[in-house]
Coordinates of C-alpha atoms and ligand atoms in Angstrom, one line a residue:
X1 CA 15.2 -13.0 176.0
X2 CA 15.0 -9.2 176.7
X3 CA 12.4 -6.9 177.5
X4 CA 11.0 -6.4 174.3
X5 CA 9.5 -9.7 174.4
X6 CA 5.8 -9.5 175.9
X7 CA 3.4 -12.1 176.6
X8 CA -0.1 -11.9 177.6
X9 CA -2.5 -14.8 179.2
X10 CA -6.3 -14.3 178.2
X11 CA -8.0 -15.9 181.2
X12 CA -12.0 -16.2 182.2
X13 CA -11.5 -15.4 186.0
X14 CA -8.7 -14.3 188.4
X15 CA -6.8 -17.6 189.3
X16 CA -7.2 -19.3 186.0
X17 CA -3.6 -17.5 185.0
X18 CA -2.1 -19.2 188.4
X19 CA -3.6 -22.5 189.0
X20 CA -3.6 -22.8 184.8
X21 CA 0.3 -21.8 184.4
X22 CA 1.6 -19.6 187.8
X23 CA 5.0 -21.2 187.3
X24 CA 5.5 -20.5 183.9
X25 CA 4.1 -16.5 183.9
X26 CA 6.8 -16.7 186.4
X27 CA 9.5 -18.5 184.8
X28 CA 9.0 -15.6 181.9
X29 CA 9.0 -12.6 184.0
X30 CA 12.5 -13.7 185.7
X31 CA 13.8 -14.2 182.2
X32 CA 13.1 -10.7 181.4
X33 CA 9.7 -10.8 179.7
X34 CA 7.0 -8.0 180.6
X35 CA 3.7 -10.9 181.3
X36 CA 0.0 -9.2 180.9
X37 CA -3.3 -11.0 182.0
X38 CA -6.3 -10.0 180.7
X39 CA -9.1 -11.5 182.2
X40 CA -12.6 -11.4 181.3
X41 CA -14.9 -11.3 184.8
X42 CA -14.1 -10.6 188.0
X43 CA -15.2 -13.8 189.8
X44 CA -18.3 -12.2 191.0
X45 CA -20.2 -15.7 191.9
X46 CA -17.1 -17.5 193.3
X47 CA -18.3 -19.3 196.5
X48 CA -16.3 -18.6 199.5
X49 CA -15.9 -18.2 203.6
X50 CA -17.5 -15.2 205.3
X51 CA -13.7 -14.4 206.5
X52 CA -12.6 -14.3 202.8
X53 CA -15.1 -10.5 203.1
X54 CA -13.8 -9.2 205.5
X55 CA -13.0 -5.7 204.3
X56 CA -14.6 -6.3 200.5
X57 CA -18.1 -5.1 199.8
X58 CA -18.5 -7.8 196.6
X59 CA -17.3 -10.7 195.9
X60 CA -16.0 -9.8 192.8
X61 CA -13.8 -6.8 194.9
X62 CA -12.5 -9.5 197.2
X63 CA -11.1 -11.6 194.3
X64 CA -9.8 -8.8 192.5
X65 CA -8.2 -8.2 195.5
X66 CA -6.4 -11.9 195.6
X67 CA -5.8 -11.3 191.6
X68 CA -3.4 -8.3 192.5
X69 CA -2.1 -9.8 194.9
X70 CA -1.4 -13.0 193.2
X71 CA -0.1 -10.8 190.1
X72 CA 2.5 -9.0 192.1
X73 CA 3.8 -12.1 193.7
X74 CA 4.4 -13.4 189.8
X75 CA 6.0 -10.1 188.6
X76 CA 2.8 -9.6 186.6
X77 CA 3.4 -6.0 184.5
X78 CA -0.4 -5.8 184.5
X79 CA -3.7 -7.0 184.6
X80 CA -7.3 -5.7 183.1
X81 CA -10.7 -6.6 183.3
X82 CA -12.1 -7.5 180.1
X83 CA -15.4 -5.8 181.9
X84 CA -17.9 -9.0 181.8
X85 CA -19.4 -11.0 184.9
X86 CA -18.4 -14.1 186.4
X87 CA -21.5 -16.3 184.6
X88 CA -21.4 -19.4 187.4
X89 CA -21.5 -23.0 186.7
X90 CA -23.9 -23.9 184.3
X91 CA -27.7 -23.8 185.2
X92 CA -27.7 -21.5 187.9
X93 CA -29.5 -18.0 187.9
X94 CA -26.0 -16.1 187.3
X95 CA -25.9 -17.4 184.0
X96 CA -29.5 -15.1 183.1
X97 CA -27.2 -12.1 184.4
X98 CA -27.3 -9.3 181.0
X99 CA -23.6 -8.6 182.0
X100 CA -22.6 -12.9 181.9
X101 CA -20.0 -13.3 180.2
X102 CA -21.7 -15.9 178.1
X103 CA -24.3 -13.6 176.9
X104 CA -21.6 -11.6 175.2
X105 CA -21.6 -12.0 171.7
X106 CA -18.4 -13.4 170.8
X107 CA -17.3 -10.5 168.2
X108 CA -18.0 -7.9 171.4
X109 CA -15.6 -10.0 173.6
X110 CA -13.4 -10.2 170.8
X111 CA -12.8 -6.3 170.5
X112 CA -11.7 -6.5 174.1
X113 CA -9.3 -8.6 173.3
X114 CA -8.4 -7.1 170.5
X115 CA -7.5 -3.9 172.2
X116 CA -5.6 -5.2 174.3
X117 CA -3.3 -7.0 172.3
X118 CA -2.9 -3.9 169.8
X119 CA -1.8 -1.7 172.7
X120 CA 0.8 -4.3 174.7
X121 CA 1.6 -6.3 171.3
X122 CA 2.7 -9.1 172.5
X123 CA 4.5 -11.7 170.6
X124 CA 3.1 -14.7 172.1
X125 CA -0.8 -15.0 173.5
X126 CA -1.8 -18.1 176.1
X127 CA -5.7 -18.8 176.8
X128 CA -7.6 -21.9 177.6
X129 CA -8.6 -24.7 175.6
X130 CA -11.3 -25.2 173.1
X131 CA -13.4 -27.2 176.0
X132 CA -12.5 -25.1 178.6
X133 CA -10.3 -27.4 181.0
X134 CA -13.2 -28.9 182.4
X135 CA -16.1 -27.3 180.5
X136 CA -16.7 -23.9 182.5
X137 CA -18.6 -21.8 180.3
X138 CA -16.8 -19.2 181.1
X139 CA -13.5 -20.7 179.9
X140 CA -15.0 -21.7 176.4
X141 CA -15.8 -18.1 175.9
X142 CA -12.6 -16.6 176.5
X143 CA -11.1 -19.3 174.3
X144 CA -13.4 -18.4 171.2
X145 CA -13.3 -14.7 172.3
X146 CA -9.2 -14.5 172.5
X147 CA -9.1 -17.0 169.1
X148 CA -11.0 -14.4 166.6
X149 CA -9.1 -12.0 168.8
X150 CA -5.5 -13.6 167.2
X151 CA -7.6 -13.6 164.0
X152 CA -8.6 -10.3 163.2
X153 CA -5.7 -8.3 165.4
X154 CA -2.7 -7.6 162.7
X155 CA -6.1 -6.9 160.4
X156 CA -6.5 -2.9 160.3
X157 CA -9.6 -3.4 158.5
X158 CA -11.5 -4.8 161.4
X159 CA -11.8 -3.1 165.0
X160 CA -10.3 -0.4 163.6
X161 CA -11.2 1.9 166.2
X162 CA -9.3 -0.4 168.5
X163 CA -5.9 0.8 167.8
X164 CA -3.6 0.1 164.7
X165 CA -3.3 -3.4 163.7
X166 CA -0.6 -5.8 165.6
X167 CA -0.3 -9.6 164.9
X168 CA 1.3 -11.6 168.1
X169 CA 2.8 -14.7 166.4
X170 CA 2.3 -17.4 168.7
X171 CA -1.3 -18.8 169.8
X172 CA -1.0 -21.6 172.8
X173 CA -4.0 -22.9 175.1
X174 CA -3.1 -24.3 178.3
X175 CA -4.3 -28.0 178.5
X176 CA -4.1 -30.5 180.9
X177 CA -1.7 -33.4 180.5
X178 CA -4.1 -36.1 179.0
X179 CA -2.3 -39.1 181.0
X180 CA -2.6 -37.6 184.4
X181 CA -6.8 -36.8 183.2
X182 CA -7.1 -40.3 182.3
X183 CA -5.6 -41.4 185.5
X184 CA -7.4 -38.8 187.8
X185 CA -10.6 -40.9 186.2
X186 CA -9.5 -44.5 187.0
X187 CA -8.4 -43.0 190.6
X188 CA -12.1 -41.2 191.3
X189 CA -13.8 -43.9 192.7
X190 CA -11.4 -44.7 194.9
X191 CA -11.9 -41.2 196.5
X192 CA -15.9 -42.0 196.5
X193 CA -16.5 -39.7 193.2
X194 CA -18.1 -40.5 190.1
X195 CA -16.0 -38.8 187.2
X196 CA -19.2 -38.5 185.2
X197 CA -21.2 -36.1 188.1
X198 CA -18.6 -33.8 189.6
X199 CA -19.0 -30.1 191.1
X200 CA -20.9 -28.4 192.6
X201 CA -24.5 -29.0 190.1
X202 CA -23.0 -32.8 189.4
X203 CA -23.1 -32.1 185.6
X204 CA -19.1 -31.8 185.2
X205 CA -18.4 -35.2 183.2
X206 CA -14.5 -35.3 183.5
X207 CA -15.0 -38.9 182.1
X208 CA -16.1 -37.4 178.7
X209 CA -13.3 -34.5 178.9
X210 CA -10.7 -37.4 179.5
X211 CA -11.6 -39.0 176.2
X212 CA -10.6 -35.7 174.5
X213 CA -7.1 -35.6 173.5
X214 CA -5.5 -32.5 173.3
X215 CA -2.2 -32.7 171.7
X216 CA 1.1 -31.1 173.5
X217 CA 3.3 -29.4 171.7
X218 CA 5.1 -27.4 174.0
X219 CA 6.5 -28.7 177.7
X220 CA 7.5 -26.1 179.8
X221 CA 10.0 -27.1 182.3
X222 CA 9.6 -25.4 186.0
X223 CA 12.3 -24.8 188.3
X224 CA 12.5 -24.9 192.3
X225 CA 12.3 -21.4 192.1
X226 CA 9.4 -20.7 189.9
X227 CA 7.3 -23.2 191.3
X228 CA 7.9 -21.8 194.8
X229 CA 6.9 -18.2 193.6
X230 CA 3.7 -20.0 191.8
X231 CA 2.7 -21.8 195.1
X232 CA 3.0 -18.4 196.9
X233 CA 0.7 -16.9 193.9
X234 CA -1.8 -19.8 194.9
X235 CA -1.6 -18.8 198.3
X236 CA -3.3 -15.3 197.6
X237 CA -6.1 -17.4 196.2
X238 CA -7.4 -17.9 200.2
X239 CA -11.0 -18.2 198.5
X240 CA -10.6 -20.6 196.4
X241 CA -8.1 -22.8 198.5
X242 CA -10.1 -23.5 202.1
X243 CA -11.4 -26.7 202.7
X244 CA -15.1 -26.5 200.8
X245 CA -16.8 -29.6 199.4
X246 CA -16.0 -28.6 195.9
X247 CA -12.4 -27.9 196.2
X248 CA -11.8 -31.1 198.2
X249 CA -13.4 -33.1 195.4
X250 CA -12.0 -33.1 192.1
X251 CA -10.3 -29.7 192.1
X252 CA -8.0 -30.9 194.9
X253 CA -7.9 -34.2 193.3
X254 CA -6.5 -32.9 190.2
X255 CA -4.0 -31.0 192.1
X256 CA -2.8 -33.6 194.2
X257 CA -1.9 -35.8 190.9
X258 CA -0.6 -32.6 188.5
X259 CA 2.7 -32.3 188.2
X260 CA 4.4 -29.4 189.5
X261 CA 7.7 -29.4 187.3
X262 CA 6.4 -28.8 184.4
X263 CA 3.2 -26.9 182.4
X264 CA 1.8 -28.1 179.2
X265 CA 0.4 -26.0 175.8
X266 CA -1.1 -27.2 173.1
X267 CA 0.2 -24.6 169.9
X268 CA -2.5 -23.3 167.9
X269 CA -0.7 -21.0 165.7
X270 CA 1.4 -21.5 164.1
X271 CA -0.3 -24.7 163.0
X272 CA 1.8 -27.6 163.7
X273 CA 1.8 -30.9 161.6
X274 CA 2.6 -33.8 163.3
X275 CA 4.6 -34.1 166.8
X276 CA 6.3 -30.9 168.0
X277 CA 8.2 -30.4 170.9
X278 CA 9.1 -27.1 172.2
X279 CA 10.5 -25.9 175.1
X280 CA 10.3 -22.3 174.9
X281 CA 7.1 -20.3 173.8
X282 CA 9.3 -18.0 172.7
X283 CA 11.1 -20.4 170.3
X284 CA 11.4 -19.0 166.7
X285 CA 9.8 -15.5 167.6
X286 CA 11.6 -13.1 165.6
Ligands
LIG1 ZN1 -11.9 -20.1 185.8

């Protein structure tokens, strides 16, 4: 690898990138790769402890704030705002909000994207999957958003007042390993949940998201010394890690039973055909 490889993450809000894939944004900047995250919202409705504003006049300005400070502990080369608002879990009053994210029309959001890949061309692009991990709305949107994005980039004939034309060759979407899903199910009730009525509004249905069956095509293997630089990246993240109901439930749950060797991608260009096991998201990048 050398520096003229570049990869950019295409996340919904500031910690997707770390608790999503910290460790391998991190692996790839100590391998010589420049890493971008582009991220759609600021996490303007992200709950949080009245000693998380201390200093911030938003909540958007506080989690900025972590975002930074989580992208400098991973060797980040940069982060942007994609300029939309954190839309909240679905049902609540932040969703009506005219600058939501999920009011965007997709081809808008897609221009953002698209201007950012055309000016940091990167070779390979990560974003989440096509359900969202575990159905934010926010999350589906930056997944269609950054897909038309890998569509219509290396096309000069659309956006064209986005820059010239670049095609990044790689598409991934970070997904959940399916067997640890399936287990975090069986485990819930243990813990006192029900996996069909989970967060905050009780209408997450991990049960139904367990069923789906993302494919893995790419295993990304995490050293002692990534991981370390990824849990000090989740450490900026003070907001989102004290001890609050939701976090404690499934969020903590989850993160109790992931495992912290490794990262797993689903490829989503190139198509693949069958079983496929990379190692590198940089394999066969010319
Ligand atoms: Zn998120």
């Amino acid at each position: 690898m050398n520096d003229k490889q570049t990869l950019l993450i295409v996340t919904a809000h500031p910690d997707d990138e770390t608790f999503g894939c910290g460790g391998t944004l991190a692996k790839y900047v100590m391998a010589g790769v420049k890493v971008f995250c582009a991220c759609a919202t600021r996490g303007d409705v992200g709950t949080f402890e009245p000693e998380n504003m201390k200093g911030f006049a938003t909540v958007g300005d506080m989690r900025w704030a972590e975002f930074e400070c989580a992208a400098r502990t991973l060797g980040l080369a940069g982060i942007f705002h994609l300029g939309y608002r954190d839309s909240g879990m679905p049902g609540t009053e932040d969703n009506k909000h005219p600058q939501a994210f999920i009011n965007a029309p997709v081809e808008e959001a897609a221009g953002r994207v698209v201007k950012v890949i055309r000016d940091l061309k990167p070779q390979v692009i990560i974003t989440s999957d096509p359900v969202g991990g575990y159905r934010h709305p926010d999350h589906i949107a930056i997944h269609k958003a950054t897909v038309k994005a890998f569509e219509v980039a290396g096309d000069p004939r659309q956006y064209s007042e986005d820059g010239p034309a670049f095609q990044p060759q790689k598409l991934y979407y970070n997904v959940f390993p399916h067997g640890m899903m399936k287990l975090t199910v069986t485990l819930m009730p243990l813990f006192g949940q029900d996996p069909r009525h989970l967060g905050k509004n009780k209408d997450i249905d991990l049960k139904s998201i367990a069923d789906i069956k993302f494919p893995i095509h790419a295993i990304i293997k995490l050293s002692k010394q990534v991981r370390t630089i990824g849990d000090r990246a989740t450490e900026c993240y003070a907001s989102q890690l004290d001890n609050r109901p939701r976090r404690a439930g499934f969020m903590d749950l989850l993160e109790r039973l992931q495992r912290h060797d490794l990262d797993t991608f689903m490829r989503a260009f190139p198509p693949v055909n069958g079983h496929l096991h990379e190692k590198d998201l940089f394999q066969g990048v010319a």
